[in-house]
Coordinates of C-alpha atoms in Angstrom, one line a residue:
X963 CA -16.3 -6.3 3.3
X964 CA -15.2 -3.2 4.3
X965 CA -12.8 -0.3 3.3
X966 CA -9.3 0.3 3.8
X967 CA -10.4 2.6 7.1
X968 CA -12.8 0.4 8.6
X969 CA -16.5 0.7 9.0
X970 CA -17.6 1.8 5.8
X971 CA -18.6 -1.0 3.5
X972 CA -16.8 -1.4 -0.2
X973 CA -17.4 0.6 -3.1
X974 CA -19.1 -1.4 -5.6
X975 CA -17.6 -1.4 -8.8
X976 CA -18.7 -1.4 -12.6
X977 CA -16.9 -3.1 -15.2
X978 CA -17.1 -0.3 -18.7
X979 CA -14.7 -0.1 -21.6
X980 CA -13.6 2.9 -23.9
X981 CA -13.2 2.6 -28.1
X982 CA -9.3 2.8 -28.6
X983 CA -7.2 1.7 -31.7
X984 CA -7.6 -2.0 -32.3
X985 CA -11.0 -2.7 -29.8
X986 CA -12.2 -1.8 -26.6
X987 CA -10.1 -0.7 -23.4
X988 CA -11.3 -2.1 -20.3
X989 CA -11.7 0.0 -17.6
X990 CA -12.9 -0.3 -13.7
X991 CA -15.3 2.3 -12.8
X992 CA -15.7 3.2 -9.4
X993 CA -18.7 6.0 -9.4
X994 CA -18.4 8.8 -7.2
X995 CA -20.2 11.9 -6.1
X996 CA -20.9 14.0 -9.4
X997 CA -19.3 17.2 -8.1
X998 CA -16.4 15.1 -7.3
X999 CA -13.3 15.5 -9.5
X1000 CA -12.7 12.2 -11.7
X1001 CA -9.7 10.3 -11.3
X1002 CA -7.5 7.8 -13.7
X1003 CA -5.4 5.5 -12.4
X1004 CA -3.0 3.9 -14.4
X1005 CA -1.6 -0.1 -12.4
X1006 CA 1.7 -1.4 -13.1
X1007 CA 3.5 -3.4 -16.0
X1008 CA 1.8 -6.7 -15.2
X1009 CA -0.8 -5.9 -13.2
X1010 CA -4.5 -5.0 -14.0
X1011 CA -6.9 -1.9 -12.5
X1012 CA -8.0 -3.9 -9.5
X1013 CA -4.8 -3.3 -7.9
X1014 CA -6.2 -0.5 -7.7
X1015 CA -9.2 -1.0 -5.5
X1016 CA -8.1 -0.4 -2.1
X1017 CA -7.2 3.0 -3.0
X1018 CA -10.7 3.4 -4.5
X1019 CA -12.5 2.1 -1.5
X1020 CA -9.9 5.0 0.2
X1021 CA -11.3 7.8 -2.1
X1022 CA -15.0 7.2 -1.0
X1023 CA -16.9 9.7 -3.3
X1024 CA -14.3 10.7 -6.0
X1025 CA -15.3 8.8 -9.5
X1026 CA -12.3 6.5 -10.2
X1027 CA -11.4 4.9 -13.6
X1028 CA -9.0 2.4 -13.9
X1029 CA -7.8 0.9 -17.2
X1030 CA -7.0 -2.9 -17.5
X1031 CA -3.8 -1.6 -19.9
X1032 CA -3.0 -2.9 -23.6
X1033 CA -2.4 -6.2 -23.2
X1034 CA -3.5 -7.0 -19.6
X1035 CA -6.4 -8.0 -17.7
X1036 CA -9.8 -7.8 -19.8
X1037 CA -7.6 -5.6 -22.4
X1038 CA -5.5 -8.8 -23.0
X1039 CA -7.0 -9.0 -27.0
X1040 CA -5.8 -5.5 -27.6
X1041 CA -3.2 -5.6 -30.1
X1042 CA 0.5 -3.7 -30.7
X1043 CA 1.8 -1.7 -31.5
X1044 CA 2.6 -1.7 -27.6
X1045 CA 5.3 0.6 -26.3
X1046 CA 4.3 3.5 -23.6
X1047 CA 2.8 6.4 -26.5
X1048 CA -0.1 3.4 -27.2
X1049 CA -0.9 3.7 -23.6
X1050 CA -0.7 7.5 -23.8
X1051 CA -3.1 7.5 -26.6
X1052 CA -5.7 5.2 -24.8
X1053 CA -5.2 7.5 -21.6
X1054 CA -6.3 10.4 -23.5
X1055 CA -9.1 8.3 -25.3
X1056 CA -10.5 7.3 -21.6
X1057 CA -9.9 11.0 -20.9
X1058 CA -12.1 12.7 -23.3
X1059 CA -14.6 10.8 -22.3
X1060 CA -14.8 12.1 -19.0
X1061 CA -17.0 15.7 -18.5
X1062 CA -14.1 17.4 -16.6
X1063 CA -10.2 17.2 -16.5
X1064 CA -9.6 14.5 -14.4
X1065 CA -6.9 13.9 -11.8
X1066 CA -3.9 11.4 -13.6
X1067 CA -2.4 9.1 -10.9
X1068 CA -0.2 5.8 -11.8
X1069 CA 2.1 3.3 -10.4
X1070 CA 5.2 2.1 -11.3
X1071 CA 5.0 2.0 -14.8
X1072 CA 2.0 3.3 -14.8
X1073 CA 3.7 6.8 -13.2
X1074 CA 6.0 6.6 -16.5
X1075 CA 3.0 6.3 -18.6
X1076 CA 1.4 9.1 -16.7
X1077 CA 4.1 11.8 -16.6
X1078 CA 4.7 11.0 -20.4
X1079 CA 0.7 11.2 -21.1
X1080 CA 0.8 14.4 -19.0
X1081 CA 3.6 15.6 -20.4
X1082 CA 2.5 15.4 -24.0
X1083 CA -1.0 16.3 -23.2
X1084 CA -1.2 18.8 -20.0
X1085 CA -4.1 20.2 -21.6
X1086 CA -6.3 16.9 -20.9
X1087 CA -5.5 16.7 -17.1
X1088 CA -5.9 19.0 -14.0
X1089 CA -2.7 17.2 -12.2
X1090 CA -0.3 14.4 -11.5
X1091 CA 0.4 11.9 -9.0
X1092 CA 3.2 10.0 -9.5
X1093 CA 3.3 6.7 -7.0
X1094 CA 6.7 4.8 -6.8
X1095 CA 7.8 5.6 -10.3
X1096 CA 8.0 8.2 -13.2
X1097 CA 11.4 9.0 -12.7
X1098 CA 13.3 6.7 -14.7
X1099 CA 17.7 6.5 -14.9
X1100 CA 19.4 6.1 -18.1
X1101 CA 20.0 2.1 -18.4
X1102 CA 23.6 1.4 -20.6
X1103 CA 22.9 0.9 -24.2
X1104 CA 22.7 -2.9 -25.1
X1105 CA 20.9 -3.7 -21.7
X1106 CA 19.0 -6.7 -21.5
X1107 CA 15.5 -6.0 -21.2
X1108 CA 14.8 -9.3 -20.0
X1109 CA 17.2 -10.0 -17.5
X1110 CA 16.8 -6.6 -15.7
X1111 CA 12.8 -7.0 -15.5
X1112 CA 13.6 -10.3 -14.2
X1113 CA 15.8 -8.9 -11.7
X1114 CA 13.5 -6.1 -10.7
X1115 CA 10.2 -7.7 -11.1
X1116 CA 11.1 -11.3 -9.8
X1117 CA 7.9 -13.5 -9.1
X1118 CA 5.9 -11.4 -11.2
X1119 CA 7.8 -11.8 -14.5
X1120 CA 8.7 -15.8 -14.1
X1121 CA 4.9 -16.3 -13.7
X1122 CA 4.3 -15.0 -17.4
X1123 CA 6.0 -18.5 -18.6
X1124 CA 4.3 -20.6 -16.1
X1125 CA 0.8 -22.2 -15.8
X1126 CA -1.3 -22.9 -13.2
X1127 CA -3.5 -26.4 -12.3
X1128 CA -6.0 -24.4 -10.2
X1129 CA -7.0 -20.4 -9.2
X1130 CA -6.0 -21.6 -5.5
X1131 CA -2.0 -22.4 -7.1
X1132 CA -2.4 -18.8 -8.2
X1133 CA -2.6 -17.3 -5.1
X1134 CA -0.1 -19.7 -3.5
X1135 CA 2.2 -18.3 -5.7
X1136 CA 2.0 -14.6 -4.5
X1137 CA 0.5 -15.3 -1.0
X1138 CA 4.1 -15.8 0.6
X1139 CA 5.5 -12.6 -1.8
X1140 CA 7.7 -10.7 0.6
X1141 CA 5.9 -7.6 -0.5
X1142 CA 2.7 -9.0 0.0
X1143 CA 2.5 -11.5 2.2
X1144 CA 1.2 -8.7 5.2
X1145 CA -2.0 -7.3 2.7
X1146 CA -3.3 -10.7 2.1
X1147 CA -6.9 -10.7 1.5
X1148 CA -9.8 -10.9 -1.0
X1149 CA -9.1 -7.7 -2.7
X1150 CA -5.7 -9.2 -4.1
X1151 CA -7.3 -12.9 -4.2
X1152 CA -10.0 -10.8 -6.7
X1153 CA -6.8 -9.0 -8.0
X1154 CA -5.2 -12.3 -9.5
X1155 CA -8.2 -13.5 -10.5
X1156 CA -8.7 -11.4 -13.3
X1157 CA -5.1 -11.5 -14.5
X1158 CA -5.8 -15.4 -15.2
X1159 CA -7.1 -16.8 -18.5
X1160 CA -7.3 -20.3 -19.5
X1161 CA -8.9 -23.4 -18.2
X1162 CA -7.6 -25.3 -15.3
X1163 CA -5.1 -27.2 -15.4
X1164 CA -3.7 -24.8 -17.7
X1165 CA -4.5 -21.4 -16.2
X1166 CA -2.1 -18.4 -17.2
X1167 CA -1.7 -14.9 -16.6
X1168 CA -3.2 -12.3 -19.1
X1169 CA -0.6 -10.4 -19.8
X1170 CA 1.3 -10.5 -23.0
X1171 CA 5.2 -10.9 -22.8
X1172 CA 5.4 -8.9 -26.1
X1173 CA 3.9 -6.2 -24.3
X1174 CA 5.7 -6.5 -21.3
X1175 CA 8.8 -6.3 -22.6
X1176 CA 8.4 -3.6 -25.3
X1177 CA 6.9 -1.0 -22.3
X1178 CA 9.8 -2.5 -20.2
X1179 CA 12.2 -1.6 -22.7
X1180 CA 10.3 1.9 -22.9
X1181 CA 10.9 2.5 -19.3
X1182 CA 14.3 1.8 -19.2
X1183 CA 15.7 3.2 -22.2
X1184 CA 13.3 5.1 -24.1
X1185 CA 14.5 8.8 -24.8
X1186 CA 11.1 10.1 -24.5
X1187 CA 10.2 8.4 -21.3
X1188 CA 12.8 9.3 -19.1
X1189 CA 12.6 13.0 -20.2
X1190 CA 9.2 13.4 -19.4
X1191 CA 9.2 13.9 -16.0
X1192 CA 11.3 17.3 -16.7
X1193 CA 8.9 18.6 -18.9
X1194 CA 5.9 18.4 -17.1
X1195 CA 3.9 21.7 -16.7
X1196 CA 1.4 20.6 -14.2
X1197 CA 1.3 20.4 -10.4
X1198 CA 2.7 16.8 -10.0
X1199 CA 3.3 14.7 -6.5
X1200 CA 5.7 12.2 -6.4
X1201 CA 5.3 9.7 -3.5
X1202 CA 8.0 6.9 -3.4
X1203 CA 8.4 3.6 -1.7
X1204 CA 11.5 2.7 1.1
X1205 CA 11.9 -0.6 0.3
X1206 CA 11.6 -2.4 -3.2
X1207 CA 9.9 -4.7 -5.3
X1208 CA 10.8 -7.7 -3.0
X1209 CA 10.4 -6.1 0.4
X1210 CA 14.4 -5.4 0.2
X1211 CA 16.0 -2.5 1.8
X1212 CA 17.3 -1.3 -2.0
X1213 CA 14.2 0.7 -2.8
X1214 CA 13.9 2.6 -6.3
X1215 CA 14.2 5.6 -5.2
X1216 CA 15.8 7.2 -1.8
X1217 CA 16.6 11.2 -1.1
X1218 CA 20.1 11.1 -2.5
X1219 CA 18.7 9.7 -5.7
X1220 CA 16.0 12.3 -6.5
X1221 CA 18.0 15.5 -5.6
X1222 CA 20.6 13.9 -7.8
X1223 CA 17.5 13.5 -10.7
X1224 CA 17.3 17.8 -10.9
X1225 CA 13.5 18.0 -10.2
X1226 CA 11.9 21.2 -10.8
X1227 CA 10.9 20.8 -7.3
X1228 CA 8.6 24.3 -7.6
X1229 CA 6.2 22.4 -9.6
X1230 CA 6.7 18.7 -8.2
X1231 CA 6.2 18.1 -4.4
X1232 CA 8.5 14.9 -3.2
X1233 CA 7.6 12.6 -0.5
X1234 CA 8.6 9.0 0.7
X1235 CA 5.9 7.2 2.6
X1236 CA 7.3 5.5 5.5
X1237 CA 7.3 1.4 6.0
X1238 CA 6.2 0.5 2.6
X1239 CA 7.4 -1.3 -0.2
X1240 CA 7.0 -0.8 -4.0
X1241 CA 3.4 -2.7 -3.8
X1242 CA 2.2 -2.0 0.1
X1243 CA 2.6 1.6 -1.1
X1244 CA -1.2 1.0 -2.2
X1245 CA -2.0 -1.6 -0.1
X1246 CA -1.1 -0.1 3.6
X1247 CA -3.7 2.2 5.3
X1248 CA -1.6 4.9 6.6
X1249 CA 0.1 4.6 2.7
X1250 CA -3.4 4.5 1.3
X1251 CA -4.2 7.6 3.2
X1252 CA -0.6 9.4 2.3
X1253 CA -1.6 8.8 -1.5
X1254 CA -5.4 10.1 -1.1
X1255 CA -4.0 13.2 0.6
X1256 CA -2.0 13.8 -2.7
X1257 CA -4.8 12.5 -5.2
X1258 CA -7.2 15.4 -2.7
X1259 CA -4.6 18.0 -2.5
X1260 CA -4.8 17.9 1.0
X1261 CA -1.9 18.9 3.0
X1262 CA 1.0 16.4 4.6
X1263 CA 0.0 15.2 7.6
X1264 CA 2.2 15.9 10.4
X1265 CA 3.9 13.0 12.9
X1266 CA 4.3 9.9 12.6
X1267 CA 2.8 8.0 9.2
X1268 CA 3.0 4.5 9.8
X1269 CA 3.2 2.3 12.8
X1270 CA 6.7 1.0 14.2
X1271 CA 7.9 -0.9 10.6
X1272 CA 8.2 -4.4 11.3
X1273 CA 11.4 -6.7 9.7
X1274 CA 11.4 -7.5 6.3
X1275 CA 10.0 -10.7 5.4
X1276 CA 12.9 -13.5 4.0
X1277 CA 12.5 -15.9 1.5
X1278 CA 10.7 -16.1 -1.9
X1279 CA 7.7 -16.9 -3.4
X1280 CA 6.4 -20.5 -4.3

């Protein structure tokens, strides 16, 4: 197999775990030149750090460490309190391990969870890179948790109540996601893989609906959360997504959205990536390379990003 690029084969990768309250955090290690600033990289609310991996395979030479979060993946046994400040707290635990400030980069709610954990702690990381997410919008008070995750989220939250006969019905499942369906390949089939748990015919995902939705609630409605973002100290990128969680048009964010949001744009640099999605946004090459230019501090490249964007896929997931 090779990387995202071509040509150069995969980064191998080494499964290693961190002491945090309650048990061990698991965490994906990619190794990486020794000169090379570390990164963390946080993965989304039901996801696990191999979503992660083509972004690594990107980053060929930087050290890469990404946490299966409280709850998920190989951290499955973890227990609550769940909520976004225990993720904060094994962030900085995984942190202080490392032998220099390293980079802080998440996704989705994994951004939230980074601008919160960089907010509270500047002093742990060298700088931020927010990807499709971290800028949250007041929900109403009394929304339903449940049915706006369900609404967002889609395939990924019904799966948490369903089970599985075989690894193969798994991937069935997501193959024909309309967000997904293009990046196909083993680096998601070994992505799904480690979310299940079980014994067929009774295979489930890892993740743990109580944590789900007490971090969904976070994101949503929690005070601290959503003022994060405004009182962040460090250099911070935010990259966001054109299209959404199911390939739709309605994306999370759009221009008219963020300059609305009152960004203290002097200290956080605000780009959308070109014919992505919520999830292609680390899956895509030319989104893959947008997001290593950030993690790098290189400059934007100039041009065209992205080939000519093909239709949205229609339809739903089986």
């Amino acid at each position: 197999m090779t990387g995202p690029s071509g040509g150069a084969p995969a980064r191998a990768a080494r499964e290693t775990s961190v002491q945090v309250a309650g048990g061990p955090l698991a965490v994906t290690h990619w190794p990486g030149e020794p000169s090379a600033e570390p990164v963390i990289a946080l993965h989304g609310i039901t996801a696990n750090g191999l979503f992660l991996a083509p972004l690594a395979q990107e980053l060929a030479g930087t050290p890469i460490h990404a946490p299966d979060l409280r709850g998920r993946g190989a951290s499955r046994d973890l227990p609550g309190p769940y909520g976004l400040a225990a993720h904060v707290a094994d962030v900085v635990a995984l942190a202080d391990t490392l032998d220099r400030r390293p980079v802080l980069l998440g996704h989705s709610m994994g951004a939230f969870i980074g601008a919160l954990a960089a907010a509270d702690h500047p002093e742990r990381f060298s700088r931020l890179v927010l990807v499709d997410g971290g800028l949250g919008f007041p929900s109403p008070p009394g929304t339903d948790v449940d049915a706006v995750l369900e609404a967002v989220i889609g395939p990924a939250m019904r799966r948490l109540s369903m089970t599985f006969p075989d690894r193969e019905s798994y991937h069935a499942f997501f193959r024909d996601h309309p967000a997904l369906a293009d990046h196909w390949g083993p680096e998601l089939r070994a992505y799904f893989d480690r979310d299940l748990v079980g014994t067929p015919p009774e295979l489930r995902s890892s993740c743990s609906v109580d944590a789900v939705r007490l971090d969904g609630a976070d994101v949503l409605t929690g005070p601290e959360t959503l003022a994060a973002i405004h009182r962040l100290a460090l250099p911070t990128t935010l990259l966001w997504a054109e299209r959404g969680l199911l390939n739709q048009p309605e994306a999370l964010y759009d221009e008219a959205r963020i300059e609305a949001a009152g960004l203290d744009r002097k200290l956080i640099t605000v780009a959308g990536v070109p014919d992505t999605n919520h999830y292609s946004i680390l899956l895509a090459p030319h989104a893959l390379r947008a997001v290593a230019e950030a993690v790098l501090r290189r400059p934007p490249r100039r041009g065209p990003a992205a080939p000519p964007a093909t239709p949205p896929r229609s339809g739903g997931c089986r």
